Amino acid sequence: MTALRIALVIGLLAAASAALEGQGRGGGAPQPGDCPRDNVSFHTCALAKAKTYTPPRTPDGQPDMQGIWRGQGGGVENIEEHAGNGDVNAGPTWVVDTPDGKVPYQPWALEQRKENWEKYIDPNVPCLSSGVPRMLYTPGDITIAQTKDVFVLTHSRSHTFRLIPIGSAPRVDSSVRLWLGTSRGHWDGNTFVADVTNQNGRTWLDQAGNFFSEAVHVVERFTMVDANTIHYEARIDDPTVYARPWTMVFAIRRNTDPKYEVFEEACHEGERDTEQILGAGHSFYPGITQKP
């Protein structure tokens, strides 16, 4: 690991994250109720609170999650527990259902993750789409809009958006591979569930090189805990890469500032970091389509 790698990748992304956190926030993001901040404890607490919380409703009777939100920070650096240094803040694991709080990689895939960090550029650096679930915790604002038939997620970074049909919309052919995959949604009581397939396997879960292949299947669950907090859960299954399915959890918090305006981060315009990192000997991540 070179100092240049740290300076150009971690440092630049950390600076960008800090800048976005400060864009017009106005102190508008409340804490996630009275639940603990570490993800494992938040998971248990939030689900208990959700059982007694009655969310507001849309005219169609759905739980009303509309508004401006922001995913919990920390996982953008590493979704596993990690120590801090001059460039990265320490953070707890986001993995809630493995004994050691780590992603349950197959042996070859654990080595691949190490190679990702040493050899490749985080796909977020050249402004590529974050994939699912990383879209929800990439620094920036998430806007949720709802109709009876569609659940809409837009992100302030790189014009990212997802239109999730609700109900029995047909799936696209398995040969179609997209940066954000294809999603189909339904309501499970007060929880919105999105079933995600058809991702292209060319994104990472974080800056540390945690990854999946194009065979990944993600099931997302959005549950309101209180008026200003969503418990977000992603069940991730990829038999090509992981020894077993696993689950990550984090808080999504509402921005309550009535004067807040979403900052649009175009990203590509004026971007020069990629050129510098390629010059340092790193490569674009090609993705993993099958086990070597």
XYZ file of C-alpha atoms in Angstrom:
292
model
C 0.000 0.000 0.000
C 1.560 3.282 -1.058
C 1.241 6.673 0.580
C 0.040 8.010 -2.760
C -2.772 5.463 -2.768
C -3.917 6.647 0.639
C -3.577 10.321 -0.226
C -5.385 10.125 -3.540
C -8.129 7.623 -2.755
C -9.012 7.831 0.922
C -8.060 11.451 1.369
C -9.944 12.745 -1.652
C -13.062 10.736 -0.934
C -13.002 11.738 2.721
C -12.728 15.383 1.730
C -15.588 15.033 -0.728
C -17.696 13.331 1.936
C -17.008 16.101 4.434
C -17.878 18.748 1.864
C -21.186 17.106 1.070
C -22.014 16.723 4.755
C -21.666 20.473 5.092
C -23.674 21.533 2.051
C -26.632 23.450 3.453
C -27.286 20.934 6.198
C -28.379 23.506 8.737
C -28.364 20.871 11.495
C -31.387 19.263 9.907
C -30.521 15.576 10.426
C -31.808 14.227 13.767
C -30.279 11.333 15.639
C -31.927 7.911 15.126
C -34.407 8.142 17.989
C -32.944 7.017 21.277
C -31.351 3.865 19.839
C -27.573 3.254 20.112
C -25.436 4.434 17.224
C -23.510 1.198 16.638
C -25.248 -0.788 13.937
C -25.748 -4.121 15.693
C -27.386 -2.474 18.724
C -29.336 -0.085 16.506
C -30.707 -3.069 14.572
C -32.260 -4.683 17.655
C -33.491 -1.423 19.164
C -34.952 -0.012 15.950
C -36.946 -3.126 15.090
C -38.424 -3.109 18.596
C -39.408 0.561 18.254
C -40.900 -0.034 14.813
C -43.397 -2.511 16.282
C -45.075 0.257 18.269
C -44.693 3.106 15.767
C -47.598 4.051 13.502
C -46.204 5.832 10.434
C -48.082 8.552 8.540
C -49.911 7.386 5.425
C -50.086 8.479 1.811
C -53.534 8.944 0.230
C -53.151 5.372 -1.053
C -52.674 4.056 2.483
C -48.951 3.280 2.204
C -46.523 4.309 4.965
C -45.372 7.777 3.910
C -41.569 7.845 3.709
C -41.379 10.828 1.369
C -38.777 13.491 2.038
C -35.049 14.184 2.048
C -32.884 11.657 3.854
C -29.248 10.708 4.338
C -27.721 7.286 4.999
C -25.514 6.754 8.029
C -21.858 7.563 7.395
C -18.938 5.265 8.120
C -19.692 2.314 5.893
C -18.430 4.221 2.878
C -14.903 3.536 4.170
C -15.471 -0.053 5.333
C -18.662 -1.934 6.199
C -16.662 -4.109 8.590
C -15.351 -2.822 11.921
C -12.236 -0.758 11.317
C -9.758 1.390 13.204
C -9.250 5.051 12.455
C -6.196 6.862 11.150
C -5.401 10.287 9.758
C -7.698 9.765 6.766
C -10.471 7.446 7.982
C -12.626 7.572 11.107
C -12.986 4.389 13.152
C -16.294 2.616 12.637
C -18.313 -0.396 13.827
C -19.341 -3.306 11.658
C -22.538 -3.005 9.664
C -22.801 -6.809 9.358
C -25.372 -7.966 11.917
C -25.766 -11.706 11.407
C -22.302 -13.288 11.317
C -20.461 -14.310 14.528
C -17.438 -12.093 13.870
C -19.217 -9.197 12.170
C -17.349 -9.837 8.922
C -18.526 -10.511 5.390
C -18.519 -14.343 5.002
C -16.287 -14.641 1.939
C -15.249 -17.863 0.289
C -11.430 -18.224 0.602
C -10.687 -17.130 -2.977
C -12.972 -14.107 -2.606
C -11.243 -12.942 0.570
C -7.993 -12.848 -1.395
C -9.807 -11.023 -4.195
C -10.948 -8.342 -1.770
C -7.332 -7.747 -0.726
C -6.332 -7.543 -4.393
C -9.134 -5.059 -5.047
C -7.700 -2.670 -2.467
C -4.125 -3.030 -3.644
C -4.680 -2.989 -7.400
C -7.896 -1.259 -8.412
C -9.604 2.119 -8.171
C -12.768 2.280 -6.089
C -15.469 2.524 -8.802
C -16.922 5.546 -6.989
C -13.793 7.613 -7.680
C -14.402 7.975 -11.453
C -18.060 8.803 -10.685
C -19.510 5.427 -11.647
C -22.818 4.379 -10.135
C -22.578 3.021 -6.589
C -24.721 -0.075 -7.049
C -27.112 -1.514 -4.463
C -26.947 -1.204 -1.512
C -24.090 1.339 -1.604
C -26.297 3.949 -3.258
C -28.044 4.356 0.092
C -24.882 5.287 2.027
C -22.830 7.093 -0.592
C -22.289 10.637 0.807
C -25.097 12.906 -0.291
C -28.860 13.265 -0.051
C -31.521 10.667 -0.787
C -34.953 11.871 -1.857
C -37.853 9.443 -1.525
C -41.065 9.932 -3.509
C -44.013 7.557 -3.694
C -47.041 6.795 -5.802
C -49.378 3.850 -5.541
C -47.377 1.981 -8.178
C -43.780 3.259 -7.880
C -41.274 3.850 -5.062
C -38.683 6.416 -6.191
C -35.163 6.891 -4.824
C -32.972 9.700 -6.139
C -29.458 10.562 -4.958
C -27.736 13.928 -5.193
C -24.518 12.351 -6.506
C -24.048 11.683 -10.210
C -27.758 11.883 -11.091
C -28.391 8.446 -9.568
C -32.004 7.280 -9.336
C -34.115 4.142 -9.013
C -37.739 3.704 -10.045
C -39.023 0.617 -8.227
C -42.332 -0.796 -9.543
C -44.686 -1.980 -6.809
C -46.555 -5.186 -7.519
C -46.183 -7.868 -10.158
C -44.132 -6.116 -12.843
C -42.259 -8.685 -14.974
C -38.524 -9.142 -14.554
C -36.082 -8.266 -17.300
C -34.048 -11.063 -18.861
C -31.142 -12.337 -16.768
C -28.745 -11.424 -19.579
C -29.376 -7.703 -18.907
C -26.832 -6.317 -16.416
C -27.090 -2.791 -15.022
C -25.124 -0.668 -12.539
C -28.109 -0.502 -10.173
C -29.693 -3.741 -11.316
C -33.455 -4.049 -11.575
C -35.742 -3.779 -8.560
C -39.268 -4.982 -7.847
C -41.070 -3.797 -4.733
C -43.920 -4.715 -2.428
C -45.219 -3.764 1.006
C -44.825 -6.132 3.946
C -46.995 -4.412 6.530
C -45.273 -1.089 7.234
C -42.028 -2.186 5.554
C -41.176 -1.487 1.926
C -39.304 -4.436 0.407
C -37.233 -4.167 -2.781
C -35.938 -7.303 -4.501
C -32.841 -6.443 -6.555
C -31.211 -8.566 -9.271
C -29.363 -7.998 -12.584
C -26.487 -5.915 -11.188
C -23.328 -5.912 -13.298
C -20.873 -6.845 -10.521
C -18.612 -3.863 -11.248
C -19.265 -1.925 -8.043
C -17.893 -2.244 -4.509
C -19.636 -2.122 -1.167
C -17.102 0.369 0.228
C -13.649 1.890 -0.252
C -11.998 -1.190 1.293
C -12.741 -3.371 -1.738
C -15.610 -5.435 -0.306
C -17.466 -6.700 -3.349
C -19.996 -8.992 -4.995
C -20.406 -10.522 -8.445
C -23.111 -10.143 -11.069
C -24.844 -13.144 -9.457
C -25.732 -11.069 -6.375
C -29.299 -10.980 -5.094
C -30.151 -8.168 -2.662
C -33.368 -7.878 -0.656
C -33.799 -4.424 0.884
C -36.189 -3.564 3.727
C -37.121 0.042 4.583
C -38.928 0.373 7.938
C -39.793 3.639 9.678
C -38.731 3.617 13.330
C -40.029 7.100 14.095
C -40.919 10.182 12.070
C -37.276 10.898 11.236
C -35.557 7.492 11.119
C -35.655 4.550 8.709
C -34.184 1.181 9.646
C -32.515 -0.011 6.428
C -31.643 -3.673 6.011
C -30.020 -5.375 3.024
C -29.897 -9.160 2.810
C -27.091 -10.003 0.366
C -26.759 -13.401 -1.281
C -24.104 -14.302 -3.851
C -23.155 -17.997 -3.998
C -20.272 -17.117 -6.310
C -18.542 -14.962 -3.691
C -19.938 -15.664 -0.207
C -20.044 -18.783 1.936
C -23.567 -17.847 3.058
C -26.049 -14.979 2.742
C -25.503 -12.095 5.156
C -27.207 -8.910 6.298
C -26.107 -5.292 6.730
C -28.079 -2.666 8.654
C -27.810 1.086 9.106
C -29.919 4.139 9.913
C -31.289 6.527 7.313
C -32.135 9.916 8.843
C -34.524 12.591 7.651
C -33.378 16.154 7.035
C -35.875 18.286 8.949
C -34.589 21.715 7.907
C -37.499 23.372 6.021
C -35.071 25.674 4.177
C -32.738 22.914 3.054
C -31.987 22.556 -0.659
C -30.502 19.389 -2.116
C -26.998 19.964 -3.448
C -26.478 18.361 -6.858
C -22.994 16.892 -7.137
C -22.381 16.515 -10.857
C -19.111 14.643 -10.085
C -17.793 14.167 -13.634
C -17.330 17.855 -14.424
C -13.793 18.920 -13.543
C -12.900 15.530 -12.049
C -9.137 14.830 -12.220
C -8.574 12.299 -9.421
C -8.912 9.270 -11.695
C -6.125 10.456 -13.978
C -3.766 10.831 -11.013
C -4.587 7.420 -9.560
C -4.182 5.670 -12.910
C -0.806 7.378 -13.164
C 0.127 5.833 -9.821
C -0.262 2.350 -11.313
C -3.807 1.379 -10.357
C -6.446 0.097 -12.781
C -10.165 0.319 -13.337
C -12.023 -2.483 -11.543
C -13.211 -5.008 -14.173
C -15.772 -6.753 -11.977
C -16.142 -10.421 -11.095
C -18.411 -12.473 -13.313
C -17.538 -15.947 -12.087
C -15.286 -17.795 -9.658
C -11.733 -18.164 -11.087
